[in-house]
PDB file of C-alpha atoms in Angstrom:
ATOM      1  CA  UNK D  10       0.002  -0.455  -0.310  1.00 54.00           C
ATOM      2  CA  UNK D  11       1.600   3.074  -1.138  1.00 56.00           C
ATOM      3  CA  UNK D  12       0.911   6.942   1.195  1.00 53.00           C
ATOM      4  CA  UNK D  13      -0.856   9.589  -0.106  1.00 56.00           C
ATOM      5  CA  UNK D  14       0.927  12.080  -2.132  1.00 58.00           C
ATOM      6  CA  UNK D  15      -0.632  14.665  -0.887  1.00 54.00           C
ATOM      7  CA  UNK D  16       0.287  14.357   2.643  1.00 57.00           C
ATOM      8  CA  UNK D  17       0.881  17.443   4.699  1.00 57.00           C
ATOM      9  CA  UNK D  18      -0.833  19.192   3.208  1.00 58.00           C
ATOM     10  CA  UNK D  19      -3.115  19.915   5.743  1.00 62.00           C
ATOM     11  CA  UNK D  20      -3.738  23.887   7.023  1.00 60.00           C
ATOM     12  CA  UNK D  21      -2.227  25.021  10.834  1.00 59.00           C
ATOM     13  CA  UNK D  22      -4.851  26.480  12.560  1.00 58.00           C
ATOM     14  CA  UNK D  23      -4.337  29.880  13.228  1.00 63.00           C
ATOM     15  CA  UNK D  24      -5.260  32.393  16.091  1.00 55.00           C
ATOM     16  CA  UNK D  25      -8.440  34.433  15.336  1.00 54.00           C
ATOM     17  CA  UNK D  26      -6.997  38.457  13.910  1.00 58.00           C
ATOM     18  CA  UNK D  27      -8.392  40.244  16.803  1.00 53.00           C
ATOM     19  CA  UNK D  28      -9.685  39.299  20.008  1.00 53.00           C
ATOM     20  CA  UNK D  29     -13.509  39.615  20.627  1.00 56.00           C
ATOM     21  CA  UNK D  30     -14.963  42.529  21.551  1.00 59.00           C
ATOM     22  CA  UNK D  31     -16.081  41.742  24.869  1.00 65.00           C
ATOM     23  CA  UNK D  32     -16.042  39.172  26.815  1.00 76.00           C
ATOM     24  CA  UNK D  33     -19.378  36.880  27.561  1.00 79.00           C
ATOM     25  CA  UNK D  34     -20.593  35.188  31.033  1.00 86.00           C
ATOM     26  CA  UNK D  35     -23.459  32.889  31.698  1.00 88.00           C
ATOM     27  CA  UNK D  36     -25.819  34.447  34.606  1.00 89.00           C
ATOM     28  CA  UNK D  37     -26.695  31.682  36.785  1.00 89.00           C
ATOM     29  CA  UNK D  38     -28.652  33.172  39.418  1.00 91.00           C
ATOM     30  CA  UNK D  39     -32.213  34.409  39.741  1.00 92.00           C
ATOM     31  CA  UNK D  40     -31.310  37.991  41.261  1.00 92.00           C
ATOM     32  CA  UNK D  41     -29.263  38.220  37.549  1.00 91.00           C
ATOM     33  CA  UNK D  42     -32.210  37.332  35.189  1.00 91.00           C
ATOM     34  CA  UNK D  43     -34.915  39.000  37.892  1.00 91.00           C
ATOM     35  CA  UNK D  44     -32.746  42.488  37.117  1.00 91.00           C
ATOM     36  CA  UNK D  45     -33.128  41.892  33.519  1.00 89.00           C
ATOM     37  CA  UNK D  46     -36.800  40.982  33.235  1.00 90.00           C
ATOM     38  CA  UNK D  47     -37.129  44.586  34.467  1.00 90.00           C
ATOM     39  CA  UNK D  48     -35.560  46.057  31.646  1.00 90.00           C
ATOM     40  CA  UNK D  49     -35.514  46.304  27.983  1.00 91.00           C
ATOM     41  CA  UNK D  50     -37.423  43.406  26.032  1.00 92.00           C
ATOM     42  CA  UNK D  51     -37.791  42.678  22.737  1.00 92.00           C
ATOM     43  CA  UNK D  52     -39.397  40.454  20.642  1.00 91.00           C
ATOM     44  CA  UNK D  53     -38.308  38.695  18.068  1.00 89.00           C
ATOM     45  CA  UNK D  54     -40.102  35.914  15.793  1.00 86.00           C
ATOM     46  CA  UNK D  55     -38.574  32.723  17.995  1.00 90.00           C
ATOM     47  CA  UNK D  56     -37.294  34.364  20.934  1.00 94.00           C
ATOM     48  CA  UNK D  57     -37.988  37.177  23.599  1.00 94.00           C
ATOM     49  CA  UNK D  58     -34.733  39.474  24.423  1.00 94.00           C
ATOM     50  CA  UNK D  59     -35.180  41.085  27.533  1.00 94.00           C
ATOM     51  CA  UNK D  60     -31.807  43.169  27.571  1.00 93.00           C
ATOM     52  CA  UNK D  61     -30.182  45.785  30.969  1.00 92.00           C
ATOM     53  CA  UNK D  62     -27.427  48.310  30.988  1.00 90.00           C
ATOM     54  CA  UNK D  63     -25.588  47.594  34.289  1.00 88.00           C
ATOM     55  CA  UNK D  64     -23.927  50.990  33.934  1.00 86.00           C
ATOM     56  CA  UNK D  65     -21.223  49.337  36.050  1.00 85.00           C
ATOM     57  CA  UNK D  66     -18.333  50.255  34.054  1.00 83.00           C
ATOM     58  CA  UNK D  67     -16.890  46.790  33.370  1.00 84.00           C
ATOM     59  CA  UNK D  68     -16.755  45.461  29.455  1.00 87.00           C
ATOM     60  CA  UNK D  69     -18.007  41.937  30.465  1.00 89.00           C
ATOM     61  CA  UNK D  70     -21.755  40.669  29.008  1.00 91.00           C
ATOM     62  CA  UNK D  71     -23.869  38.737  30.703  1.00 92.00           C
ATOM     63  CA  UNK D  72     -26.011  36.266  28.716  1.00 94.00           C
ATOM     64  CA  UNK D  73     -28.829  33.892  30.115  1.00 94.00           C
ATOM     65  CA  UNK D  74     -31.169  31.602  28.532  1.00 95.00           C
ATOM     66  CA  UNK D  75     -34.782  30.614  29.272  1.00 94.00           C
ATOM     67  CA  UNK D  76     -36.751  27.702  28.042  1.00 94.00           C
ATOM     68  CA  UNK D  77     -40.218  26.821  30.547  1.00 93.00           C
ATOM     69  CA  UNK D  78     -42.052  24.301  30.217  1.00 95.00           C
ATOM     70  CA  UNK D  79     -44.888  25.200  28.114  1.00 94.00           C
ATOM     71  CA  UNK D  80     -41.526  24.888  25.053  1.00 94.00           C
ATOM     72  CA  UNK D  81     -42.637  21.127  26.077  1.00 93.00           C
ATOM     73  CA  UNK D  82     -40.458  18.054  27.801  1.00 95.00           C
ATOM     74  CA  UNK D  83     -36.803  18.073  28.903  1.00 96.00           C
ATOM     75  CA  UNK D  84     -35.900  17.444  25.738  1.00 95.00           C
ATOM     76  CA  UNK D  85     -37.476  19.915  23.938  1.00 95.00           C
ATOM     77  CA  UNK D  86     -36.175  22.591  26.304  1.00 95.00           C
ATOM     78  CA  UNK D  87     -32.766  21.664  25.933  1.00 95.00           C
ATOM     79  CA  UNK D  88     -33.138  22.095  22.253  1.00 95.00           C
ATOM     80  CA  UNK D  89     -34.040  25.013  22.387  1.00 95.00           C
ATOM     81  CA  UNK D  90     -31.377  26.300  25.018  1.00 94.00           C
ATOM     82  CA  UNK D  91     -28.789  24.673  22.636  1.00 95.00           C
ATOM     83  CA  UNK D  92     -30.251  26.501  20.061  1.00 95.00           C
ATOM     84  CA  UNK D  93     -30.170  29.976  21.495  1.00 94.00           C
ATOM     85  CA  UNK D  94     -26.534  29.214  22.835  1.00 94.00           C
ATOM     86  CA  UNK D  95     -25.080  28.831  19.405  1.00 94.00           C
ATOM     87  CA  UNK D  96     -27.371  31.803  18.148  1.00 94.00           C
ATOM     88  CA  UNK D  97     -25.387  34.143  20.912  1.00 93.00           C
ATOM     89  CA  UNK D  98     -21.920  32.399  20.111  1.00 93.00           C
ATOM     90  CA  UNK D  99     -22.121  33.599  16.427  1.00 93.00           C
ATOM     91  CA  UNK D 100     -23.865  37.014  17.764  1.00 92.00           C
ATOM     92  CA  UNK D 101     -22.642  38.493  20.419  1.00 91.00           C
ATOM     93  CA  UNK D 102     -19.010  38.846  20.333  1.00 91.00           C
ATOM     94  CA  UNK D 103     -19.575  41.041  17.376  1.00 90.00           C
ATOM     95  CA  UNK D 104     -22.720  42.846  18.313  1.00 90.00           C
ATOM     96  CA  UNK D 105     -23.408  43.119  22.105  1.00 89.00           C
ATOM     97  CA  UNK D 106     -22.608  45.896  23.874  1.00 90.00           C
ATOM     98  CA  UNK D 107     -19.655  45.859  26.778  1.00 90.00           C
ATOM     99  CA  UNK D 108     -21.909  46.255  30.321  1.00 89.00           C
ATOM    100  CA  UNK D 109     -24.895  45.268  29.281  1.00 91.00           C
ATOM    101  CA  UNK D 110     -27.481  41.522  30.433  1.00 93.00           C
ATOM    102  CA  UNK D 111     -29.076  39.814  27.855  1.00 94.00           C
ATOM    103  CA  UNK D 112     -31.687  37.094  28.877  1.00 95.00           C
ATOM    104  CA  UNK D 113     -32.829  34.497  25.675  1.00 95.00           C
ATOM    105  CA  UNK D 114     -36.157  33.389  26.356  1.00 95.00           C
ATOM    106  CA  UNK D 115     -37.003  30.707  24.040  1.00 95.00           C
ATOM    107  CA  UNK D 116     -40.906  30.239  22.137  1.00 94.00           C
ATOM    108  CA  UNK D 117     -42.626  27.318  22.411  1.00 93.00           C
ATOM    109  CA  UNK D 118     -42.483  25.673  18.899  1.00 88.00           C
ATOM    110  CA  UNK D 119     -40.704  28.720  17.087  1.00 92.00           C
ATOM    111  CA  UNK D 120     -37.599  28.198  18.451  1.00 92.00           C
ATOM    112  CA  UNK D 121     -36.994  24.672  17.296  1.00 94.00           C
ATOM    113  CA  UNK D 122     -38.906  25.015  14.247  1.00 93.00           C
ATOM    114  CA  UNK D 123     -37.179  28.030  13.066  1.00 94.00           C
ATOM    115  CA  UNK D 124     -34.548  27.478  10.604  1.00 94.00           C
ATOM    116  CA  UNK D 125     -31.502  28.726  12.492  1.00 94.00           C
ATOM    117  CA  UNK D 126     -29.914  31.551   9.335  1.00 94.00           C
ATOM    118  CA  UNK D 127     -33.398  33.110  10.172  1.00 94.00           C
ATOM    119  CA  UNK D 128     -32.246  32.574  14.362  1.00 94.00           C
ATOM    120  CA  UNK D 129     -29.514  34.872  13.549  1.00 94.00           C
ATOM    121  CA  UNK D 130     -31.219  37.444  12.198  1.00 94.00           C
ATOM    122  CA  UNK D 131     -33.909  37.701  14.969  1.00 94.00           C
ATOM    123  CA  UNK D 132     -31.094  37.971  17.611  1.00 94.00           C
ATOM    124  CA  UNK D 133     -29.308  40.922  15.238  1.00 94.00           C
ATOM    125  CA  UNK D 134     -32.455  42.691  15.234  1.00 94.00           C
ATOM    126  CA  UNK D 135     -33.293  42.081  18.545  1.00 94.00           C
ATOM    127  CA  UNK D 136     -30.319  44.110  19.588  1.00 93.00           C
ATOM    128  CA  UNK D 137     -30.048  46.692  17.594  1.00 92.00           C
ATOM    129  CA  UNK D 138     -34.028  47.584  19.140  1.00 92.00           C
ATOM    130  CA  UNK D 139     -33.098  46.787  22.528  1.00 91.00           C
ATOM    131  CA  UNK D 140     -29.720  49.282  22.073  1.00 87.00           C
ATOM    132  CA  UNK D 141     -31.249  51.806  20.326  1.00 84.00           C
ATOM    133  CA  UNK D 142     -30.966  54.949  22.629  1.00 81.00           C
ATOM    134  CA  UNK D 143     -34.776  55.875  23.353  1.00 78.00           C
ATOM    135  CA  UNK D 144     -36.451  59.646  24.639  1.00 70.00           C
ATOM    136  CA  UNK D 145     -36.859  59.936  27.957  1.00 73.00           C
ATOM    137  CA  UNK D 146     -40.438  59.101  29.717  1.00 71.00           C
ATOM    138  CA  UNK D 147     -42.501  62.441  30.405  1.00 75.00           C
TER     139      UNK D 147
END
């Protein structure tokens, strides 16, 4: 048996050109989720985005994921949260604002059934709407 001719043509993995703009951490405690739930909200086709500006001067971004029993059994809830984690992993390093908390709340049937490209577009649009400056209330 002869060895393949094109041996050793694999390219080595390269480091990214620039580090991500923000460091993303996962929320774990209930008070963090409750603070985000009482701030800004933006509905998307496949999930609800809750966001809050902590105004603490740090560059850290926190993200949380929620899927209630309305989504379905444990398998469906975990699938919905896995999809939301992947969407957040793809979009947040580029578009998240430093010092903000974000919570993605899964919607029944929509989060699991929606195409992945549509999930990405939903998060990008929701982030733009939530982070847009708002006029003060009268």
